Short mmCIF file of C-alpha atoms and ligand atoms in Angstrom, two decimals:
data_model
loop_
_atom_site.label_atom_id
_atom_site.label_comp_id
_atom_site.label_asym_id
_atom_site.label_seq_id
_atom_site.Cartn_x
_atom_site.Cartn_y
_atom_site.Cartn_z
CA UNK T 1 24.27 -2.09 5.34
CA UNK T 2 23.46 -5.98 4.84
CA UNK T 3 23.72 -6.75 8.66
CA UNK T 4 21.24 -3.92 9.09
CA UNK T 5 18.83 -4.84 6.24
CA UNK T 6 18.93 -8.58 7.69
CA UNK T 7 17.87 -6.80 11.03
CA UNK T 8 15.45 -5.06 9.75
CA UNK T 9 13.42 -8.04 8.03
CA UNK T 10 14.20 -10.14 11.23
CA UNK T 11 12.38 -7.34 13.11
CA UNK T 12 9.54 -6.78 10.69
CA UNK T 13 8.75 -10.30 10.30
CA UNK T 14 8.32 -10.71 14.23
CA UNK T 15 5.97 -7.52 14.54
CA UNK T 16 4.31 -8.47 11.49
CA UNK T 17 3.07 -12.13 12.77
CA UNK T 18 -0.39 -12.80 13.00
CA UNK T 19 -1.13 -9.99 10.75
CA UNK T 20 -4.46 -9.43 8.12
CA UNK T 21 -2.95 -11.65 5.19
CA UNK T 22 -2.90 -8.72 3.04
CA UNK T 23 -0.65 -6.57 5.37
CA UNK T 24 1.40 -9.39 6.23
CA UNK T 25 5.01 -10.01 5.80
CA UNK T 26 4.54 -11.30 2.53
CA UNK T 27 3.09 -7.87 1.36
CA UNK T 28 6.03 -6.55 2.83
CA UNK T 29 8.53 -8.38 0.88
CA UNK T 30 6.48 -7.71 -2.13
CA UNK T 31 7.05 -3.83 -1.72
CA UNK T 32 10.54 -4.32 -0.66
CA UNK T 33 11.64 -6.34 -4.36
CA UNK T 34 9.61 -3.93 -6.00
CA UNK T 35 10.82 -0.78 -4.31
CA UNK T 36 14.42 -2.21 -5.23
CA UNK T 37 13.30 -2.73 -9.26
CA UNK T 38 11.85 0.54 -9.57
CA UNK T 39 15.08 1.86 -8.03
CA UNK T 40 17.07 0.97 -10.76
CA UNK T 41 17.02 2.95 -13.22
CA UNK T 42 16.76 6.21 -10.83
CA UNK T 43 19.49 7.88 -8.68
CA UNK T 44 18.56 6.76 -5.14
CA UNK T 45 19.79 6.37 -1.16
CA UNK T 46 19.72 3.09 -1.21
CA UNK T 47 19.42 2.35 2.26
CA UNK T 48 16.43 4.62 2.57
CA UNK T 49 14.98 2.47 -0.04
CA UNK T 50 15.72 -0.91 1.64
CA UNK T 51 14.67 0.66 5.45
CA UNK T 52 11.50 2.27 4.50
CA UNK T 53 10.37 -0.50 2.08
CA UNK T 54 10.85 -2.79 4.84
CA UNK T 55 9.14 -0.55 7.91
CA UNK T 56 6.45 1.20 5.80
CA UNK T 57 3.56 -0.95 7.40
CA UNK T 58 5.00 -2.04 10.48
CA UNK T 59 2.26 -0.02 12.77
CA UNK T 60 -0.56 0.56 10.34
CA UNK T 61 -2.96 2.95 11.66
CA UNK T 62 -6.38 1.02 10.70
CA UNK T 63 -5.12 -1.87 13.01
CA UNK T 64 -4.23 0.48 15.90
CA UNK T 65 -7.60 2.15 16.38
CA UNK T 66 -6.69 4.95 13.64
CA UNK T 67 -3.22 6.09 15.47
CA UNK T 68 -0.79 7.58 13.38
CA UNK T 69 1.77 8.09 15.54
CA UNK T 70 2.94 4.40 16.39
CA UNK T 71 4.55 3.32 12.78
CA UNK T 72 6.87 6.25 12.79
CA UNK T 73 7.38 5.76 16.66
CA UNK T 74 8.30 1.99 16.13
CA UNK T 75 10.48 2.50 13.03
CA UNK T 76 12.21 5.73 14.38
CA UNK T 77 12.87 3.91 18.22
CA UNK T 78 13.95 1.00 15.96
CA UNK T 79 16.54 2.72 13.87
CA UNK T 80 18.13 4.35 16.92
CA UNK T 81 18.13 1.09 18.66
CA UNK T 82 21.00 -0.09 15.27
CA UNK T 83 22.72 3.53 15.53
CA UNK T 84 21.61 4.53 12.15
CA UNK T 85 22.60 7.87 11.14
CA UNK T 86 19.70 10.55 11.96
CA UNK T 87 19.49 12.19 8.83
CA UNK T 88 18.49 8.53 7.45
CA UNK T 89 15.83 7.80 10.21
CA UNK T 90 14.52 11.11 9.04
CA UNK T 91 13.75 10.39 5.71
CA UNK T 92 12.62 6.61 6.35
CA UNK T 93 10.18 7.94 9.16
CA UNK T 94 9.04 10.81 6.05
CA UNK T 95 8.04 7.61 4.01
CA UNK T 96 6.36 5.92 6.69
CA UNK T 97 3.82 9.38 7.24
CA UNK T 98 3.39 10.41 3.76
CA UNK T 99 3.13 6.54 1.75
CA UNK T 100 -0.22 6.32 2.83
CA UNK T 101 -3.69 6.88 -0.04
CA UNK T 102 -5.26 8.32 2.77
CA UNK T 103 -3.10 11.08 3.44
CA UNK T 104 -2.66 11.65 -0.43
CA UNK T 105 -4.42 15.27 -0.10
CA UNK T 106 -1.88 16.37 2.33
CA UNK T 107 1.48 14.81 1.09
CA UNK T 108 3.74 17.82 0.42
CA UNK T 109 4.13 18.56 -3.08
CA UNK T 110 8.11 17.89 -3.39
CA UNK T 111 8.17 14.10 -3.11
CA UNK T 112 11.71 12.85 -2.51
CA UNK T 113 12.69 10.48 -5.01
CA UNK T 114 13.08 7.37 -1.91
CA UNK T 115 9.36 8.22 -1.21
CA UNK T 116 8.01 7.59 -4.66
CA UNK T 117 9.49 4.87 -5.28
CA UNK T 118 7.94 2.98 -2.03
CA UNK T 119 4.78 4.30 -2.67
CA UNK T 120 4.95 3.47 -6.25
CA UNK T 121 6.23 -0.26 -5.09
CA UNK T 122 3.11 -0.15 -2.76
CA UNK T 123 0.44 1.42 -5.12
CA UNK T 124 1.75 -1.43 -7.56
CA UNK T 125 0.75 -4.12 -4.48
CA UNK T 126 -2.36 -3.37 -4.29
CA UNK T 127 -3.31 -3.58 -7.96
CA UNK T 128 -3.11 -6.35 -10.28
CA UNK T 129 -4.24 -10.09 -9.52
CA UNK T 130 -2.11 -9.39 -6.37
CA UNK T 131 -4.17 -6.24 -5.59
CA UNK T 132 -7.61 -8.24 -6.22
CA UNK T 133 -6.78 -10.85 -3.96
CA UNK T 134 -5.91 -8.49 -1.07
CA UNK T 135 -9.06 -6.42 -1.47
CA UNK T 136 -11.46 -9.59 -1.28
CA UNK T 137 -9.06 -10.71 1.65
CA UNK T 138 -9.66 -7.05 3.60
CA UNK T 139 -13.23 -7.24 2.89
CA UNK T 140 -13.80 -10.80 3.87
CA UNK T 141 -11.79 -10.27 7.41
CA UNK T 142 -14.45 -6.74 7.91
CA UNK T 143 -16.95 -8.71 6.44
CA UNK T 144 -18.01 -6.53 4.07
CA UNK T 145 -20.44 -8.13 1.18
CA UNK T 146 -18.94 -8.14 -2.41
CA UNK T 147 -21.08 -6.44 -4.31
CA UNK T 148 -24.59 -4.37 -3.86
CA UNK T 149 -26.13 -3.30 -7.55
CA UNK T 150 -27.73 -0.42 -6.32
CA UNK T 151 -24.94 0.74 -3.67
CA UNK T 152 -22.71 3.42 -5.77
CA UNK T 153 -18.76 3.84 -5.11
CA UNK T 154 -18.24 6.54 -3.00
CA UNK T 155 -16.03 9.48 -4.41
CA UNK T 156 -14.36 12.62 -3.44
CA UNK T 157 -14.29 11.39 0.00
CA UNK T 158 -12.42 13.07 3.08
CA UNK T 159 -10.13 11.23 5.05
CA UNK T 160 -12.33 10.33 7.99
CA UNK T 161 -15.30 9.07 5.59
CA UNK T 162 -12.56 6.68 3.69
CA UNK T 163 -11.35 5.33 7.22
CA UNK T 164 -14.58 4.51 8.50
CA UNK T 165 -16.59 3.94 5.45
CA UNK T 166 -17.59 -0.25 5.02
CA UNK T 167 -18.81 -0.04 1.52
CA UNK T 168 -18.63 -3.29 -0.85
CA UNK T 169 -15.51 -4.76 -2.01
CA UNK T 170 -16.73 -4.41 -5.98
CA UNK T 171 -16.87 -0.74 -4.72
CA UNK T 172 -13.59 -0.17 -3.35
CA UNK T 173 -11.82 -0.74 -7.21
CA UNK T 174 -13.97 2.66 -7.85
CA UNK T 175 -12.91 3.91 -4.53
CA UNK T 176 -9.34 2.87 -4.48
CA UNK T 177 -7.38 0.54 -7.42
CA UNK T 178 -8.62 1.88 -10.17
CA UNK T 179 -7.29 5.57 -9.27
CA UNK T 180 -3.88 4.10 -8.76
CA UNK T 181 -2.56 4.52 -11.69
CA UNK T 182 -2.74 7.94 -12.82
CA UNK T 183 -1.28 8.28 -8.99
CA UNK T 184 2.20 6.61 -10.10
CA UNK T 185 5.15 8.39 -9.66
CA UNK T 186 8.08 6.86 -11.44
CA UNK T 187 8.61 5.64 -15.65
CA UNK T 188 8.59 1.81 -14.49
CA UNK T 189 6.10 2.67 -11.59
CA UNK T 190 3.93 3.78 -14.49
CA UNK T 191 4.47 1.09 -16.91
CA UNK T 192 3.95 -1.97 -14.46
CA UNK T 193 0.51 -0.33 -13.19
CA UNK T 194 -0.60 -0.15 -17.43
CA UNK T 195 -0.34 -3.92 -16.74
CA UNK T 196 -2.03 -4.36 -13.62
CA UNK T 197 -4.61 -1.83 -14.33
CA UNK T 198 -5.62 -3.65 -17.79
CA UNK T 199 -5.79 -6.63 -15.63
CA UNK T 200 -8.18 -5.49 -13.04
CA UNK T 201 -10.62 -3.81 -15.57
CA UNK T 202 -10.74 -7.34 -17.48
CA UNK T 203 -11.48 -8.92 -14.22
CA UNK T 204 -14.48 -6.60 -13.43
CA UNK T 205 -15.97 -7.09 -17.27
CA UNK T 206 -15.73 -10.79 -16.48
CA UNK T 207 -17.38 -10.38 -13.09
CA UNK T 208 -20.35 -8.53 -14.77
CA UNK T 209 -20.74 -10.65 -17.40
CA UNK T 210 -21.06 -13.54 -14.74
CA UNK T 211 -23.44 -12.10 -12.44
CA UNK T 212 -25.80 -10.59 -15.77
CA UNK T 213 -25.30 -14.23 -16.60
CA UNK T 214 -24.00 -12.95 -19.68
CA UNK T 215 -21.39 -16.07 -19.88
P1 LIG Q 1 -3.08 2.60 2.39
O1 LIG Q 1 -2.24 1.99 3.48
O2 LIG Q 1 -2.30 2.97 1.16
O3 LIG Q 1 -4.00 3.68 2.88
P2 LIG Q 1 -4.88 0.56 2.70
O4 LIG Q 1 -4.11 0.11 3.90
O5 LIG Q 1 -6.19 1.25 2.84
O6 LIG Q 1 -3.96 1.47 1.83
O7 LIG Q 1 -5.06 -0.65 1.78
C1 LIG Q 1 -4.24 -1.76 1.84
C2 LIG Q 1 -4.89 -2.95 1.18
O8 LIG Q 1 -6.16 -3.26 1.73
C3 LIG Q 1 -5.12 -2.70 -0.28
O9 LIG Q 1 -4.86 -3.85 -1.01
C4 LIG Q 1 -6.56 -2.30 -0.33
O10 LIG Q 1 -7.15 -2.54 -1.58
C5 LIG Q 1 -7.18 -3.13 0.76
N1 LIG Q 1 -8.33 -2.43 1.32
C6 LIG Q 1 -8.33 -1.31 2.06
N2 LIG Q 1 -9.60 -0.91 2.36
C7 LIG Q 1 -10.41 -1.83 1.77
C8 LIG Q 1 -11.83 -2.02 1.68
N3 LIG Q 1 -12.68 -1.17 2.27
N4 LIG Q 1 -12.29 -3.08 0.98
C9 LIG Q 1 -11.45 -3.94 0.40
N5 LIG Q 1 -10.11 -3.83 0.44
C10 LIG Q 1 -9.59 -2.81 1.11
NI1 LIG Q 2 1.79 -1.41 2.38
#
C-alpha cells in the first residue's frame, strides 16, 4: 500500500500545480493528516482513507466550468492505471461525488464510515485560522469585496444559486463555515471543529469591533 500511497501524492501533486492556493496541494495534505487522525480511533479501510483523502479535489468542479464528472473520471482512470482492486476504486470514487457542501442535500443518508471521515478532515480545512485564510484567498482570486453592511448572507440556497452566487467574503462564514460544525460527522471531527468554530466567531467580533471603530 506505501508504493501506491507514494503514487498517489506523486500524481496529485503534478495535477494539482498551479492551482487556487486554497485548493492546492497543501490543502490536500492538510485533509490527508487529518483524515488519518480522525481515523484513529474508528474502525476504517485504511487505504480508502489514504486514496480518497489524497484524490478528493483532484478535478474540482468550480475550476472545470461546473463538471462533475472529471474528478471521479481522473481518480477512477487513475486507480485502474495501479491495478487497484475495484471494490476499492468504488468507494474512493463514492467519496470523491458525495464530499462535496454543495451536494450536502443529496448525499445518501448511510454515510460509510471512509466518507465521513474525509469530509470531516475537509469540513475541518476550511474552518479555523486555516479556513479564514482560504476564504479571503477564494474571494480575493474572484474578486469578490470583503464585506458590504447592507448586503445580507444568503441562506437556504439551492445548489445552482451557491455555485454561481459572488456574494462578500464576510458573507460566506454565514453562508458556509459557520454551518460546519453542526455538519461534523465523527467524536474528534466534532471536537476539533468546537475549536475552530470558537476561533472564527472571535475573529468576526474582532472584525466588527474594528470596522465600528469600536477598538
Ligand atoms: P466544497 O468543495 O466543500 O463545496 P468549496 O470548494 O466551495 O467547498 O470551498 C472550498 C474553499 O473555498 C473553502 O475554504 C471555502 O470557504 C472557500 N470558498 C468557497 N466559496 C467561497 C466564496 N464564495 N467566498 C470565499 N471563500 C469561498
Ligand atoms: Ni477539499
Amino acid at each position: 500500500m506505501d508504493d501506491l500511497v507514494s503514487k498517489t501524492v506523486e500524481f496529485v501533486k503534478q495535477k494539482l500545480q498551479g492551482a487556487e492556493a486554497g485548493h492546492d496541494w497543501f490543502h490536500i495534505e492538510r485533509v490527508w493528516k487529518l483524515s488519518i487522525k480522525l481515523a484513529e480511533k474508528e474502525s476504517v479501510n485504511l487505504e480508502v482513507i489514504h486514496l480518497g483523502a489524497l484524490l478528493h479535489d483532484i478535478a474540482d468542479p468550480k475550476f472545470h466550468d461546473g463538471n462533475e464528472k472529471i474528478g471521479p473520471e481522473t481518480a477512477c482512470s487513475f486507480l485502474q492505471s495501479q491495478q487497484v482492486e475495484p471494490e476499492v476504486i468504488q468507494q474512493v470514487v463514492f467519496i470523491i461525488r458525495n464530499i462535496s457542501f454543495k451536494n450536502r442535500t443529496e448525499t445518501a443518508k448511510h454515510k460509510p464510515i471512509e466518507l465521513q471521515i474525509v469530509q470531516d478532515a475537509d469540513r475541518l480545512d476550511a474552518m479555523g485560522a486555516i479556513g479564514i485564510a482560504r476564504l479571503f484567498n477564494f474571494g480575493g482570486f474572484k474578486n469578490n469585496p470583503i464585506h458590504i453592511p447592507e448586503e445580507k448572507p444568503r441562506l437556504n440556497f439551492c445548489k445552482e444559486e451557491y455555485k454561481k452566487s459572488k456574494g462578500t467574503s464576510i458573507n460566506h462564514f454565514y453562508e458556509k463555515l459557520l454551518l460546519l460544525k453542526s455538519m461534523m460527522n465523527t467524536p474528534t471531527g466534532k471536537e476539533m471543529a468546537a475549536i475552530r468554530h470558537q476561533y472564527m466567531e472571535d475573529f468576526l467580533q474582532q472584525f466588527y469591533n474594528e470596522w465600528n471603530v469600536v477598538v
